[in-house]
Short mmCIF file of C-alpha atoms in Angstrom, two decimals:
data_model
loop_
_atom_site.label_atom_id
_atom_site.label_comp_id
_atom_site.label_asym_id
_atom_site.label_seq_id
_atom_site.Cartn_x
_atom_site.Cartn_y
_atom_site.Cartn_z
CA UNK A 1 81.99 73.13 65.97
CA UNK A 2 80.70 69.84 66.59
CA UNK A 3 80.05 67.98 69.97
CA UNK A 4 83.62 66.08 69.54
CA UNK A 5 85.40 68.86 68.85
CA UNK A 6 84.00 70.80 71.83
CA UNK A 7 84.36 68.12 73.88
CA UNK A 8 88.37 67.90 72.99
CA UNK A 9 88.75 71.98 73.11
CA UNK A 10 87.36 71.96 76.67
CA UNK A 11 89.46 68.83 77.81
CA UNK A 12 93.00 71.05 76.62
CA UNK A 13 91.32 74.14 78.38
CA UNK A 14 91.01 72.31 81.31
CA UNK A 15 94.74 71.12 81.22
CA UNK A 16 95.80 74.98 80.64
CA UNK A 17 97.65 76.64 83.59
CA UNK A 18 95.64 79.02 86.03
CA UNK A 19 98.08 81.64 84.95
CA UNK A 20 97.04 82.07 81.54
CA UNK A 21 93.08 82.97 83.49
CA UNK A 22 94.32 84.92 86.37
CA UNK A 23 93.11 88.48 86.88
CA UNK A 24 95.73 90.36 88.05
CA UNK A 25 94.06 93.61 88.95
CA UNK A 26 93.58 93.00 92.68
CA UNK A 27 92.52 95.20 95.35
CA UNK A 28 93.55 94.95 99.04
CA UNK A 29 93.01 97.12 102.51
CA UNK A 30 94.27 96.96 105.67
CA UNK A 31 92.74 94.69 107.77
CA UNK A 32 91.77 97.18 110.38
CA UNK A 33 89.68 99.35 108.25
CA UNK A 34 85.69 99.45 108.42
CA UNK A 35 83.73 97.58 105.55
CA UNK A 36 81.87 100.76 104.98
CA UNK A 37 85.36 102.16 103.61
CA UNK A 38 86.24 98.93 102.23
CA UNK A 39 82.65 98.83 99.86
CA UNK A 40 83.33 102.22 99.18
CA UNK A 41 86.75 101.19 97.35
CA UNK A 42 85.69 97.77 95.64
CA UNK A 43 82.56 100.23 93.98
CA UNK A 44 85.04 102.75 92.95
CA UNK A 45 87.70 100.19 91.42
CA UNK A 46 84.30 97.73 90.15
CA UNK A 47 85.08 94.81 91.34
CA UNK A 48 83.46 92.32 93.86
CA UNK A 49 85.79 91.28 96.18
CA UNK A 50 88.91 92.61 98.73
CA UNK A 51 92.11 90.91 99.35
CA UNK A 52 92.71 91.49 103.56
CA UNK A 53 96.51 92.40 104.31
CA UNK A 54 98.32 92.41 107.69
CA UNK A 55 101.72 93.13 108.13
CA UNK A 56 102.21 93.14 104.07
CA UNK A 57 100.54 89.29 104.11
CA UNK A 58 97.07 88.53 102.48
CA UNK A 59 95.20 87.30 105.40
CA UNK A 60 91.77 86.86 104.36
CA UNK A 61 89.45 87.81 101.49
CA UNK A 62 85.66 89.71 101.56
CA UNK A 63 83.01 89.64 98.86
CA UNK A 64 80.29 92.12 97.99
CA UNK A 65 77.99 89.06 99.06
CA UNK A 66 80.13 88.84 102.14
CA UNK A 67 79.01 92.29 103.27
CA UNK A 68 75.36 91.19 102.26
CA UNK A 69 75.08 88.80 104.55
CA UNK A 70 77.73 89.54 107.25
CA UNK A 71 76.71 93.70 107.68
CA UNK A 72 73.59 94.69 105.79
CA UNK A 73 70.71 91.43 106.69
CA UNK A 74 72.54 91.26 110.02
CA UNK A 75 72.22 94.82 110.70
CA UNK A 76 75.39 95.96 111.78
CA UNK A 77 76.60 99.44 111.32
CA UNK A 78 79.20 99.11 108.44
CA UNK A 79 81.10 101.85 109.69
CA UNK A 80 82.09 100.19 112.80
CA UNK A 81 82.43 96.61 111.67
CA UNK A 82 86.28 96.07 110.55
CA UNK A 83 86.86 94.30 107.41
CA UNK A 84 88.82 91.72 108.89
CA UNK A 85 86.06 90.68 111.12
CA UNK A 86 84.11 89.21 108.18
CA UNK A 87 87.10 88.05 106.29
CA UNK A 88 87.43 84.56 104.84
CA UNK A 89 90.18 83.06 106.63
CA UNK A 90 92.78 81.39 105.63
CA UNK A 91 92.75 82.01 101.91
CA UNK A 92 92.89 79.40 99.49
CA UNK A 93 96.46 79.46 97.03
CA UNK A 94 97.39 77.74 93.79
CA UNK A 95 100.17 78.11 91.72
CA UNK A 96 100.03 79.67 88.60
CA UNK A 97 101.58 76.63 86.79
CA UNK A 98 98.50 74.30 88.27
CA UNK A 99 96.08 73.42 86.07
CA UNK A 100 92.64 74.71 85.55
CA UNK A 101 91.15 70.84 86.19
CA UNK A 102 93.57 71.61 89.62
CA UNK A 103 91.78 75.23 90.56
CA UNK A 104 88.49 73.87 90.49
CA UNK A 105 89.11 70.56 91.94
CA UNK A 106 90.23 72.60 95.20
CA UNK A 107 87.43 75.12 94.74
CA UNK A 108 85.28 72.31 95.50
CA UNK A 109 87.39 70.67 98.26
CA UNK A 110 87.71 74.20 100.07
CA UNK A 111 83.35 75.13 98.64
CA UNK A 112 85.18 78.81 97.81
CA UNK A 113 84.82 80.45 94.36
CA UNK A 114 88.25 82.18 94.43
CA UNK A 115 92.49 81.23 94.49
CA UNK A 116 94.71 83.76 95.16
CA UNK A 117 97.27 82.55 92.50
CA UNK A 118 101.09 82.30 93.49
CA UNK A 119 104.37 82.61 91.76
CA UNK A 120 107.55 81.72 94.37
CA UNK A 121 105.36 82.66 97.28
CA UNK A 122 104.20 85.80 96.10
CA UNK A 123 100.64 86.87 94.91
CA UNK A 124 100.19 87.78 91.52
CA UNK A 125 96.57 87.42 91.10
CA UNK A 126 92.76 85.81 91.59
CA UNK A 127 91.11 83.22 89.83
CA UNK A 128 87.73 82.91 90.61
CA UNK A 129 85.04 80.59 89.44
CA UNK A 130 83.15 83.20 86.85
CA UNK A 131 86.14 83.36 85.44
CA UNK A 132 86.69 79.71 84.11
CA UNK A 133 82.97 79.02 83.56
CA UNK A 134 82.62 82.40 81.49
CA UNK A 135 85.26 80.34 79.82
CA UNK A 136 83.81 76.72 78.99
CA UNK A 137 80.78 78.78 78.45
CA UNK A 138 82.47 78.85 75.14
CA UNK A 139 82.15 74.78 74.63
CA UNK A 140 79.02 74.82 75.09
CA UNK A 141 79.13 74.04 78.54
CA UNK A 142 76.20 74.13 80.84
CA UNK A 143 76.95 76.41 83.68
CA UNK A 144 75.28 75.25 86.85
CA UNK A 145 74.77 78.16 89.00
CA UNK A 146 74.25 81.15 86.67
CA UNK A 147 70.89 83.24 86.02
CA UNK A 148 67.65 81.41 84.84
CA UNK A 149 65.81 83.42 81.67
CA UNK A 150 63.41 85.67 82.41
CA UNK A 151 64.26 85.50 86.30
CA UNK A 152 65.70 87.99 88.25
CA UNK A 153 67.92 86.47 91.42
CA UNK A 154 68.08 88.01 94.79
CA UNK A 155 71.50 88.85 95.84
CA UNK A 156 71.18 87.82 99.32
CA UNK A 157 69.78 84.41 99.09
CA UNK A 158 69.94 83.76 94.93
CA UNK A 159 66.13 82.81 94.77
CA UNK A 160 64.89 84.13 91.67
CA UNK A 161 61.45 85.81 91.24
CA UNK A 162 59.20 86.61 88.19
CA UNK A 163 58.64 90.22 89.14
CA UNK A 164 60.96 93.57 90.10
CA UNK A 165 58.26 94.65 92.44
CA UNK A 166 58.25 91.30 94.37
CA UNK A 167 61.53 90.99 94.50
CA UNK A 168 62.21 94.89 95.75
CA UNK A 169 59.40 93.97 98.39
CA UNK A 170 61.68 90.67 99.27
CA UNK A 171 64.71 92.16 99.84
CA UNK A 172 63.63 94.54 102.27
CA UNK A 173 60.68 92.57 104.14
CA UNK A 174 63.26 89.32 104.64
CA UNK A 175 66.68 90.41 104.54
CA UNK A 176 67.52 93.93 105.27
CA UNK A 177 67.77 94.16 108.95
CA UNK A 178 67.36 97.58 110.44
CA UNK A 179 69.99 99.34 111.58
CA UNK A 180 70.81 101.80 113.94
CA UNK A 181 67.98 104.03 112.44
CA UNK A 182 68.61 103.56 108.45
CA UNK A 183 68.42 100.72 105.91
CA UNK A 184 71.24 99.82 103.32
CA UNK A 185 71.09 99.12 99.75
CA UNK A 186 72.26 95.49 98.84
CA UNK A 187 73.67 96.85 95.39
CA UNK A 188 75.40 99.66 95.70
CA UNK A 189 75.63 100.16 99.88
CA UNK A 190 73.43 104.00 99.68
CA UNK A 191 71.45 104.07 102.99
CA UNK A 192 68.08 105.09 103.50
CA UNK A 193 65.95 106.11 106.35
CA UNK A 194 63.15 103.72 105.88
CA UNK A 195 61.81 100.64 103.39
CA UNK A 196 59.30 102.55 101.11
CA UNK A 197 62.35 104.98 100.12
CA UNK A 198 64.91 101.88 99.75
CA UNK A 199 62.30 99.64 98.17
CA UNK A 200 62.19 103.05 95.42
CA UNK A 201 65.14 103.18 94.98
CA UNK A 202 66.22 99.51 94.27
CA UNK A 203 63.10 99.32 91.91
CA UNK A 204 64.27 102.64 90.41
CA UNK A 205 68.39 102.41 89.43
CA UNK A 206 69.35 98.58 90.29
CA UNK A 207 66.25 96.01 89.10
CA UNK A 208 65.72 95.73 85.49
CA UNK A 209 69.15 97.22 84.36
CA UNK A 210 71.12 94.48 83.06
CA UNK A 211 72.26 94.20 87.23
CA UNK A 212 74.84 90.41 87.10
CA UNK A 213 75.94 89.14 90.01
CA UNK A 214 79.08 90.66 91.58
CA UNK A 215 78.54 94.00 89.20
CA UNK A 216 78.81 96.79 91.57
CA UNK A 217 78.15 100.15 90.73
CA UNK A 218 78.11 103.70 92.16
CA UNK A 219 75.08 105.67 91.72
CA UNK A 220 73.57 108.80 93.23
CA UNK A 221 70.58 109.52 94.61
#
């Protein structure tokens, strides 16, 4: 496929409804429950971010980098810390008919990386960001805010660093703020009483594993 030809296939792509991107496996709690039982339900159902519902209405929404930065490097005790509290409020809708060119124009007006996508006033899905440059990435595209080779990105603060080790030792010097006597893992939310352990274990299952942004996973240890 030649420049031209890419060139035209991502110009129609662009023009395509939201609808035909939308992922329509969505998860939602009440927004009254803690983040701590929140996590443990976007790790069980792998995905990286929670619709909030009150009162049978989406309300807000929470990403795994929401509870980085809002719970763990702040500290707080997830179990006590309702979901709603760190919510993104209002939500940003589309309609599924809207075009792609239309989803990321307001993505950038609104500087979020998801739409909850509408039919008649009722949610039928999410279109996020990933989703449509995973997309172009087909076109050749260059994708502005994905991993450097040979890098491995922090998922607090997305600097990247040559080393495991130095990034394990970043993690938990900068931006894991103690909490009420144990530390919690950025990946998967395990806590640990103190930083050599946690430093271990991030080394040991989540650095150096294949480990993309917004992959979540459950692990034991």
């Amino acid at each position: 496929m030649n420049f031209k030809e890419r060139k035209t296939m991502l110009k129609q792509m662009l023009e395509e409804p939201v609808s035909k991107y939308t992922d329509h496996k969505l998860l939602a709690v009440e927004h009254n429950v803690t983040v701590s039982d929140a996590a443990k339900e976007m790790i069980e159902n792998k995905v990286d971010s929670i619709l909030v519902y009150e009162n049978d209405d989406v309300v807000g929404i929470v990403t795994n980098k929401d509870i980085l930065s809002e719970v763990v490097a702040k500290g707080k005790n997830p179990n006590k810390v309702k979901i709603f509290e760190i919510a993104h409020k209002p939500i940003i809708k589309i309609h599924k008919d809207s075009s792609v060119k239309d989803a990321i124009a307001l993505m950038n007006k609104h500087d979020v990386r998801r739409l909850i996508v509408e039919n008649d006033a009722r949610t039928i899905g999410m279109i996020s960001q990933k989703m449509i440059v995973g997309n172009m990435g087909k076109y050749a595209v260059q994708l502005p805010e994905l991993e450097i080779p040979g890098k491995i990105k922090c998922p607090y603060c997305s600097s990247f660093f040559d080393d495991k080790n130095i990034l394990s030792k970043h993690i938990v010097n900068i931006h894991v703020a103690k909490g009420p006597s144990e530390y919690m893992c950025p990946y998967c939310y395990s806590v640990f009483e103190d930083k050599k352990t946690l430093s271990g274990h991030i080394d040991d299952i989540h650095i150096g594993r294949g480990l993309l942004e917004g992959n979540i996973r459950k692990v034991t240890v």
